[in-house]
Coordinates of C-alpha atoms in Angstrom, one line a residue:
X155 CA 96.2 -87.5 -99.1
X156 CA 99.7 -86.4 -98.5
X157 CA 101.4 -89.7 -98.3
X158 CA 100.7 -91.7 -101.5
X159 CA 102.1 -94.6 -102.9
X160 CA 102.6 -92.5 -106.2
X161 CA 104.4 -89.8 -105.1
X162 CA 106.3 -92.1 -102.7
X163 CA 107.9 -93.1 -105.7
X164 CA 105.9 -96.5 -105.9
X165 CA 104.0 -97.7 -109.2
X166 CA 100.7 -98.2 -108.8
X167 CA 99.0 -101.1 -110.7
X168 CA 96.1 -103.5 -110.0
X169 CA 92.4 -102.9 -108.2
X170 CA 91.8 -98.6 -108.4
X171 CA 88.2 -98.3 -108.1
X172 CA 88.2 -94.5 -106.4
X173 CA 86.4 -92.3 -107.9
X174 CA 87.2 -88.3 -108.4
X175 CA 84.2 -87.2 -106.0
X176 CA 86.3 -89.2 -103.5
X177 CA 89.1 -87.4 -103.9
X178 CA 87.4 -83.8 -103.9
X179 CA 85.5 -85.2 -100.7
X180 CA 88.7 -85.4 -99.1
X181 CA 90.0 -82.0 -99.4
X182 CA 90.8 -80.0 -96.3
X183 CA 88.3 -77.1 -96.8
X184 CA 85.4 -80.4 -96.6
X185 CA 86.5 -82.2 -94.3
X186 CA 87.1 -79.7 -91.1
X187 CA 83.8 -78.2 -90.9
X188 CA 82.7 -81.7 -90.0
X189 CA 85.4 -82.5 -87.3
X190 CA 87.0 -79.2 -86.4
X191 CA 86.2 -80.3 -82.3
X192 CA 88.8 -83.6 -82.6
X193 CA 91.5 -82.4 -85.0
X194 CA 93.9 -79.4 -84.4
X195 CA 93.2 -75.9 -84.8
X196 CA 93.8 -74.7 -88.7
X197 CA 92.9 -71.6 -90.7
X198 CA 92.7 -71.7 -94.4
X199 CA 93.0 -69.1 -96.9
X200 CA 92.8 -69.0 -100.8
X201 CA 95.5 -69.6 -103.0
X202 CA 95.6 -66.7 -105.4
X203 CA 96.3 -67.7 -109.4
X204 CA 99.8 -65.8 -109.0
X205 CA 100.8 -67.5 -106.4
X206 CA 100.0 -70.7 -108.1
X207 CA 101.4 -69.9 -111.6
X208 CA 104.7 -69.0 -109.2
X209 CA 104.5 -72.1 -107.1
X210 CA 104.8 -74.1 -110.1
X211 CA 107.4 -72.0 -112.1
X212 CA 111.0 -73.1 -111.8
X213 CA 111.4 -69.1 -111.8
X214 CA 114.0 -67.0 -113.9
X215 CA 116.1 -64.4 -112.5
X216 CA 115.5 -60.7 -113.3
X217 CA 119.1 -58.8 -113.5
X218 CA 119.5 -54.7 -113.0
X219 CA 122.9 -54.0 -113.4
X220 CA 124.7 -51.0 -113.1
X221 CA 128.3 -49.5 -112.4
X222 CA 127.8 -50.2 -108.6
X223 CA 124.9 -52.6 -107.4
X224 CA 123.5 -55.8 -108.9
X225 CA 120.2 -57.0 -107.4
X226 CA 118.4 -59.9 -108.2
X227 CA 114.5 -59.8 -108.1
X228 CA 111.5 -62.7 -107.0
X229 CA 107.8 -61.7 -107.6
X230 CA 106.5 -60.2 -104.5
X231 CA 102.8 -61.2 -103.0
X232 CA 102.3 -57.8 -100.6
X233 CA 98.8 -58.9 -100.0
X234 CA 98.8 -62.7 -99.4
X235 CA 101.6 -62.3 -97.4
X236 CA 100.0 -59.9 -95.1
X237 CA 97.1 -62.4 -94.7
X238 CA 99.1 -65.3 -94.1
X239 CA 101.5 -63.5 -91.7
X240 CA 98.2 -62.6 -90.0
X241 CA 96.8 -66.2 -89.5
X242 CA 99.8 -67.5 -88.5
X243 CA 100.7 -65.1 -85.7
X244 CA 96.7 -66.0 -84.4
X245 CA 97.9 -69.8 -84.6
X246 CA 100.5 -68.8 -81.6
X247 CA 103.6 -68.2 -84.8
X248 CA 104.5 -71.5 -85.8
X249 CA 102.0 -73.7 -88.4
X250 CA 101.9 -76.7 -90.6
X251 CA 101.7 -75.9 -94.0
X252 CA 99.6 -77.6 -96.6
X253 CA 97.2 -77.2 -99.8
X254 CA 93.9 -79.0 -100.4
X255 CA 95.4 -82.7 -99.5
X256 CA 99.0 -82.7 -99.7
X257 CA 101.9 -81.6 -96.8
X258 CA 105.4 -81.5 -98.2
X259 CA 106.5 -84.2 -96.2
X260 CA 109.1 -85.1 -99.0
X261 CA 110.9 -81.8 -98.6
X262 CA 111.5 -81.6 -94.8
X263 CA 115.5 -82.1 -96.0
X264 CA 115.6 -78.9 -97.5
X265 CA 114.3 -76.8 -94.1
X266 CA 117.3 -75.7 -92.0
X267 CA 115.9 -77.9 -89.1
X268 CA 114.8 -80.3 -90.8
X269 CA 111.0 -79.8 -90.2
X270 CA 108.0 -78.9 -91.6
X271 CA 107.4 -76.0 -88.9
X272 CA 106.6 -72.8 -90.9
X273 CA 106.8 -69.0 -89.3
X274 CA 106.8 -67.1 -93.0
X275 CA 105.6 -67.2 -96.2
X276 CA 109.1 -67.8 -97.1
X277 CA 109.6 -70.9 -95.4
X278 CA 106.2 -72.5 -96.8
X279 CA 107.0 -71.4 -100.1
X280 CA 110.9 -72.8 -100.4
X281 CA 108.8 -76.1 -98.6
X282 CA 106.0 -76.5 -101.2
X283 CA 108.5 -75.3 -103.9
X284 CA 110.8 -78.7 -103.1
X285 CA 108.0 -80.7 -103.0
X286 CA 106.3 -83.2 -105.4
X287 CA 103.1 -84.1 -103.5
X288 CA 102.6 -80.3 -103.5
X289 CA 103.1 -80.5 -107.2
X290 CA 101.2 -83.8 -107.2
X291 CA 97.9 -81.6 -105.9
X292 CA 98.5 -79.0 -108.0
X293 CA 98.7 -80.4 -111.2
X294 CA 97.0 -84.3 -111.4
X295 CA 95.2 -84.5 -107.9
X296 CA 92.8 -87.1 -110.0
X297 CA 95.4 -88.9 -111.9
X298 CA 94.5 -92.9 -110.1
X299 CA 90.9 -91.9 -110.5
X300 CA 89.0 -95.0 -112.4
X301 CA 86.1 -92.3 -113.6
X302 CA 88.9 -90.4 -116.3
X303 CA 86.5 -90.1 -118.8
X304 CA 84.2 -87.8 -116.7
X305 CA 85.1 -84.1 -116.5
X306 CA 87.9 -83.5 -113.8
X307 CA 86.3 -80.8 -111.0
X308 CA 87.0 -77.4 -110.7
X309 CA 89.0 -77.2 -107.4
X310 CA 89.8 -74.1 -105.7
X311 CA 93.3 -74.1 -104.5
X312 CA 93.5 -72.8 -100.6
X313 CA 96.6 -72.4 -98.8
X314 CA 96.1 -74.4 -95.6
X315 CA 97.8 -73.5 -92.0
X316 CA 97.2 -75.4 -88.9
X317 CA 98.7 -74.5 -85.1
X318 CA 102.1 -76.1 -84.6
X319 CA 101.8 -79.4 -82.7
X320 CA 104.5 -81.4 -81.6
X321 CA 103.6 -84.6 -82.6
X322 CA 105.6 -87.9 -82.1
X323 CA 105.3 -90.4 -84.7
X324 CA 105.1 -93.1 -82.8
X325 CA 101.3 -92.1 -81.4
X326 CA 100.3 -91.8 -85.6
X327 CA 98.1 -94.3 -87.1
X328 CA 96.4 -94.9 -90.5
X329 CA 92.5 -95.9 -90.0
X330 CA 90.8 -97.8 -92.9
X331 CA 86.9 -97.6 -93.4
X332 CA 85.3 -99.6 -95.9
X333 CA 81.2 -99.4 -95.8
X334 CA 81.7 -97.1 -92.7
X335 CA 83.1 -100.2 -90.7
X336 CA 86.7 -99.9 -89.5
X337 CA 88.7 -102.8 -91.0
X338 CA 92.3 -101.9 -90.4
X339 CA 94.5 -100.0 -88.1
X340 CA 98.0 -99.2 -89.2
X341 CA 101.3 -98.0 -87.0
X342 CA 101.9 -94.5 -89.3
X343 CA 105.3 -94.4 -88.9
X344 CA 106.1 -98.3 -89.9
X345 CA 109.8 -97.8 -90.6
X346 CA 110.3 -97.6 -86.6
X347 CA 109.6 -99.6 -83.7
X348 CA 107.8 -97.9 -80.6
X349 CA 108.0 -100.3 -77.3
X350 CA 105.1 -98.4 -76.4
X351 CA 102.8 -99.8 -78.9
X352 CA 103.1 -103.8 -78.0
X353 CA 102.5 -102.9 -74.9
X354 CA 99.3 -101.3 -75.0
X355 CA 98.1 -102.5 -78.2
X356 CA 94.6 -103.2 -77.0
X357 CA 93.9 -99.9 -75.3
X358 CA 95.1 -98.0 -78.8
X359 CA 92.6 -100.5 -80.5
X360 CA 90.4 -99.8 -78.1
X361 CA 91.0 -95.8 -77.9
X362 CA 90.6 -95.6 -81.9
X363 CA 87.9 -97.9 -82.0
X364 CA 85.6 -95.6 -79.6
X365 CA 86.7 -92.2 -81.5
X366 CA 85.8 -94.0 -84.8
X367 CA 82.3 -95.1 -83.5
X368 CA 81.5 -92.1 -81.3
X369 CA 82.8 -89.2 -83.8
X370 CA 83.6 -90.4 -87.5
X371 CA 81.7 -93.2 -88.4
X372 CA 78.5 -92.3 -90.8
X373 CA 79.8 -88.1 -90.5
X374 CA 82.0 -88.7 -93.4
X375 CA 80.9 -87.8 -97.1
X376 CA 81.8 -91.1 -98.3
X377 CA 81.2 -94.7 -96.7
X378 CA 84.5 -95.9 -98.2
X379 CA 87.7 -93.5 -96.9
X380 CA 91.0 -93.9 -94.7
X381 CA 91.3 -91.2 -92.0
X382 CA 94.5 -90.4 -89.8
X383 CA 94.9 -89.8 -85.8
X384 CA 97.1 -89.4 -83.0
X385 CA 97.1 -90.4 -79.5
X386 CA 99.1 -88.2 -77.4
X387 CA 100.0 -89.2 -74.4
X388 CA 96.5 -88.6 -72.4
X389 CA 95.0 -91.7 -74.2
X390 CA 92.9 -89.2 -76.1
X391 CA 92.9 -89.4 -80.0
X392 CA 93.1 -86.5 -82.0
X393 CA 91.6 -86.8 -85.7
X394 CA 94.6 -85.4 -87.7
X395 CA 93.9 -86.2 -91.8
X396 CA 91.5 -87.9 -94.1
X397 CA 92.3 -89.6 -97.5
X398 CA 90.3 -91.1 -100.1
X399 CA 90.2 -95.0 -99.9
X400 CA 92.4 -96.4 -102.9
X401 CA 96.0 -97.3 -104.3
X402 CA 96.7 -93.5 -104.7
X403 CA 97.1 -93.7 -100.6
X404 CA 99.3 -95.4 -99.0
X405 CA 98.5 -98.8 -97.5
X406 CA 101.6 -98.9 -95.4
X407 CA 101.5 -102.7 -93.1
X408 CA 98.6 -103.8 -95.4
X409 CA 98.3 -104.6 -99.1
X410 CA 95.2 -102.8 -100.9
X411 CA 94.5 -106.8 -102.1
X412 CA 93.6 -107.3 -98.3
X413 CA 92.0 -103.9 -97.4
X414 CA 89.4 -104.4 -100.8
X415 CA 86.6 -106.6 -101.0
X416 CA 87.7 -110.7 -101.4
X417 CA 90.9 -109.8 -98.9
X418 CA 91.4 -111.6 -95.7
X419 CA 91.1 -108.2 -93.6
X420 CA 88.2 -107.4 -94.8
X421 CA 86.8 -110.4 -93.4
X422 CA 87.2 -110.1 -90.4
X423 CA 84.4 -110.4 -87.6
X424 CA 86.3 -109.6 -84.4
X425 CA 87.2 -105.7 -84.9
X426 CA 89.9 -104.1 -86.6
X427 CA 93.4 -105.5 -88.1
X428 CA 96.0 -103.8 -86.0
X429 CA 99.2 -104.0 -87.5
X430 CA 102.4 -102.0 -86.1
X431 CA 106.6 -102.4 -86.4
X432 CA 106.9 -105.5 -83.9
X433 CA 110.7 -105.9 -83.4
X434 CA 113.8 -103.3 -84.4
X435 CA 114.8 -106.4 -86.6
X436 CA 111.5 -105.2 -89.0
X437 CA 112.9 -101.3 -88.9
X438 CA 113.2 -100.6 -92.7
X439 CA 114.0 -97.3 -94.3
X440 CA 112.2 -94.3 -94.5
X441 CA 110.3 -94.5 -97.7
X442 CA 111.4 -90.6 -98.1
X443 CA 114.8 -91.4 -97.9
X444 CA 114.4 -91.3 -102.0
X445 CA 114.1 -87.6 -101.6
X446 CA 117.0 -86.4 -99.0
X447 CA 119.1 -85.9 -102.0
X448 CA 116.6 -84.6 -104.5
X449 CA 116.9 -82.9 -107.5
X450 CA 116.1 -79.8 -105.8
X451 CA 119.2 -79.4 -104.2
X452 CA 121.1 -79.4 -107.4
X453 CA 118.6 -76.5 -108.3
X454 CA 119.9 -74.7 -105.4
X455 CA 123.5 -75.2 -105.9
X456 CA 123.2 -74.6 -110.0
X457 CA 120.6 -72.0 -109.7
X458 CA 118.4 -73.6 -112.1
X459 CA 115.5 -72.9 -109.7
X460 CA 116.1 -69.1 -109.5
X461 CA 112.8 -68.8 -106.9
X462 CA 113.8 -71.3 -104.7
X463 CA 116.9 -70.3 -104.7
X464 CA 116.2 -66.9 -103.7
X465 CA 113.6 -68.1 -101.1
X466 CA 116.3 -70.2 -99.3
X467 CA 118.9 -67.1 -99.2
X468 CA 115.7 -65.0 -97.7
X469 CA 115.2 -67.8 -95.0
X470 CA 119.1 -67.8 -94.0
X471 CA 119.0 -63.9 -93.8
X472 CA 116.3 -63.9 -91.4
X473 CA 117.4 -66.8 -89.2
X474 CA 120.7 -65.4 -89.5
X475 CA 119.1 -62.0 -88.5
X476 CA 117.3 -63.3 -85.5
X477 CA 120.2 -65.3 -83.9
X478 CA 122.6 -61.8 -84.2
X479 CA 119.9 -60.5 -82.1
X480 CA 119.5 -62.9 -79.7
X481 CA 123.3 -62.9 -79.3
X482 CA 123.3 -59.4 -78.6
X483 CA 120.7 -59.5 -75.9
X484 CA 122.7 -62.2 -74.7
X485 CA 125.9 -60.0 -74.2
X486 CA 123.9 -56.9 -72.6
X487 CA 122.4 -59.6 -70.0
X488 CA 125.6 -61.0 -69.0
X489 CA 127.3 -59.6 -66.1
X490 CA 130.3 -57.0 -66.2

């Protein structure tokens, strides 16, 4: 549920027909009881209110001057941060940060590498506090949902860490089900071509095929859904996210005209659609290029964000911290 056509800045009109039990379905906390033996190791822990209410705040600054010292204050979570510090050291020190559905996969800019890898509270909080699909789950996780005039659910928000895995994008696909048959496989990362991929387009078929069959199919809550894997380098496939099946996700190389009933993909009798970047001609842009010059990085520079700003100076400090140390070990290694 992380990368939607909404929040990828694309308007959603036409067929919507999922309904808001499909989208609760597809929460974390639901999903990886089912397949926690094919999907990477994750820990989740509740999200308290506070945290939420601060999450969402743009934050304002709390000033104690005096004649010597000026210090600027940020709420402080003792508590959660213990607990989170606490799973992530079990997951080896390094996670992937994310809430019920969403990762904030729009606000990798604003990390110092460029990534989404997390070793602190402080770096998942200056990540979810950049990010709109974050904010997307947390305030209108059923906005596309054709049942609006039923009550929404009561989620409970849960902070969500999984073990660091370096993943490259080119072994990502996006899985389609519809009536718990697989209609549609889609490259992930469709802004790039992989060489890889033409050439052993059958056996990935094949590969995803025989995971979907053997461990997804008729496990899932719903008959109707669109789940994520990766295939390292093994040939093994690795279950790696589930969203619910409508607009709200992204179709990537399809349309959601083909993927629903009447469309051409859906009709097909010999397997899967397998479609994938087929020539560097067909490379397009990054559909997160929109936010590599967000509004969030005039909140930093303005301060109009107080929290996030304060969260980014903590992260510098501490990087900035760790590589004076390593420098110093460096010297009392070298020889005299």
């Amino acid at each position: 549920y992380s990368r939607r056509i909404l929040t990828d800045g694309i308007t959603v009109t036409g067929y919507c027909s999922m309904k808001k039990e499909q989208v609760v379905n597809c929460q974390f906390s639901v999903w990886y009881p089912i397949f926690k033996k094919h999907t990477i190791k994750s820990l989740i822990l509740p999200l308290p209110q506070n945290v939420i209410d601060y999450l969402l705040d743009d934050g304002t600054l709390v000033w104690s001057d005096d004649e010597t010292t000026t210090t600027v204050t940020a709420p402080e979570f003792p508590e959660f941060t213990s607990k989170v510090l606490e799973a992530i050291n079990s997951l080896g020190g390094r996670v992937f940060p994310k809430l019920n559905w969403s990762a904030p996969r729009d606000a990798n800019w604003i990390a110092l590498n460029s990534s989404l890898e997390s070793r602190s509270l402080s770096d998942i909080f200056l990540l979810f506090k950049s990010s709109d699909f974050i904010t997307h789950d947390l305030t209108q996780p059923f906005l596309q949902c054709s049942d609006q005039d039923s009550p929404d659910p009561v989620i409970n928000y849960e902070l969500v860490l999984r073990k660091w895995s370096e993943l490259i994008p080119g072994g990502e696909f996006r899985c389609f089900v519809k009536e718990n048959k697989l209609i549609a496989i889609s490259q992930r990362d469709y802004t790039q071509y992989y060489q890889h991929i033409l050439k052993q387009e059958e056996q990935i078929r094949q590969a995803i095929g025989d995971f979907f069959s053997q461990h997804v199919q008729y496990n899932f809550l719903d008959e109707d859904f669109v789940f994520d894997v990766y295939r390292d380098s093994l040939g093994r496939v690795w279950l790696i996210d589930l969203n619910p099946f409508g607009e709200v996700t992204d179709s990537l190389l399809f349309t959601w005209d083909e993927l629903t009933s009447g469309g051409d993909v859906a009709q097909r009798q010999d397997g899967p659609a397998f479609r994938y970047t087929t020539s560097e001609v067909t490379v397009q842009p990054s559909p997160c290029l929109s936010y590599r010059i967000p509004r969030d990085f005039v909140d930093l520079s303005t301060g109009e964000d107080a929290y996030k700003l304060i969260d980014f100076l903590k992260l510098k400090k501490s990087q900035q911290e760790e590589s004076e140390e390593e420098e110093e070990e460096e010297e009392e290694e070298a020889p005299q």
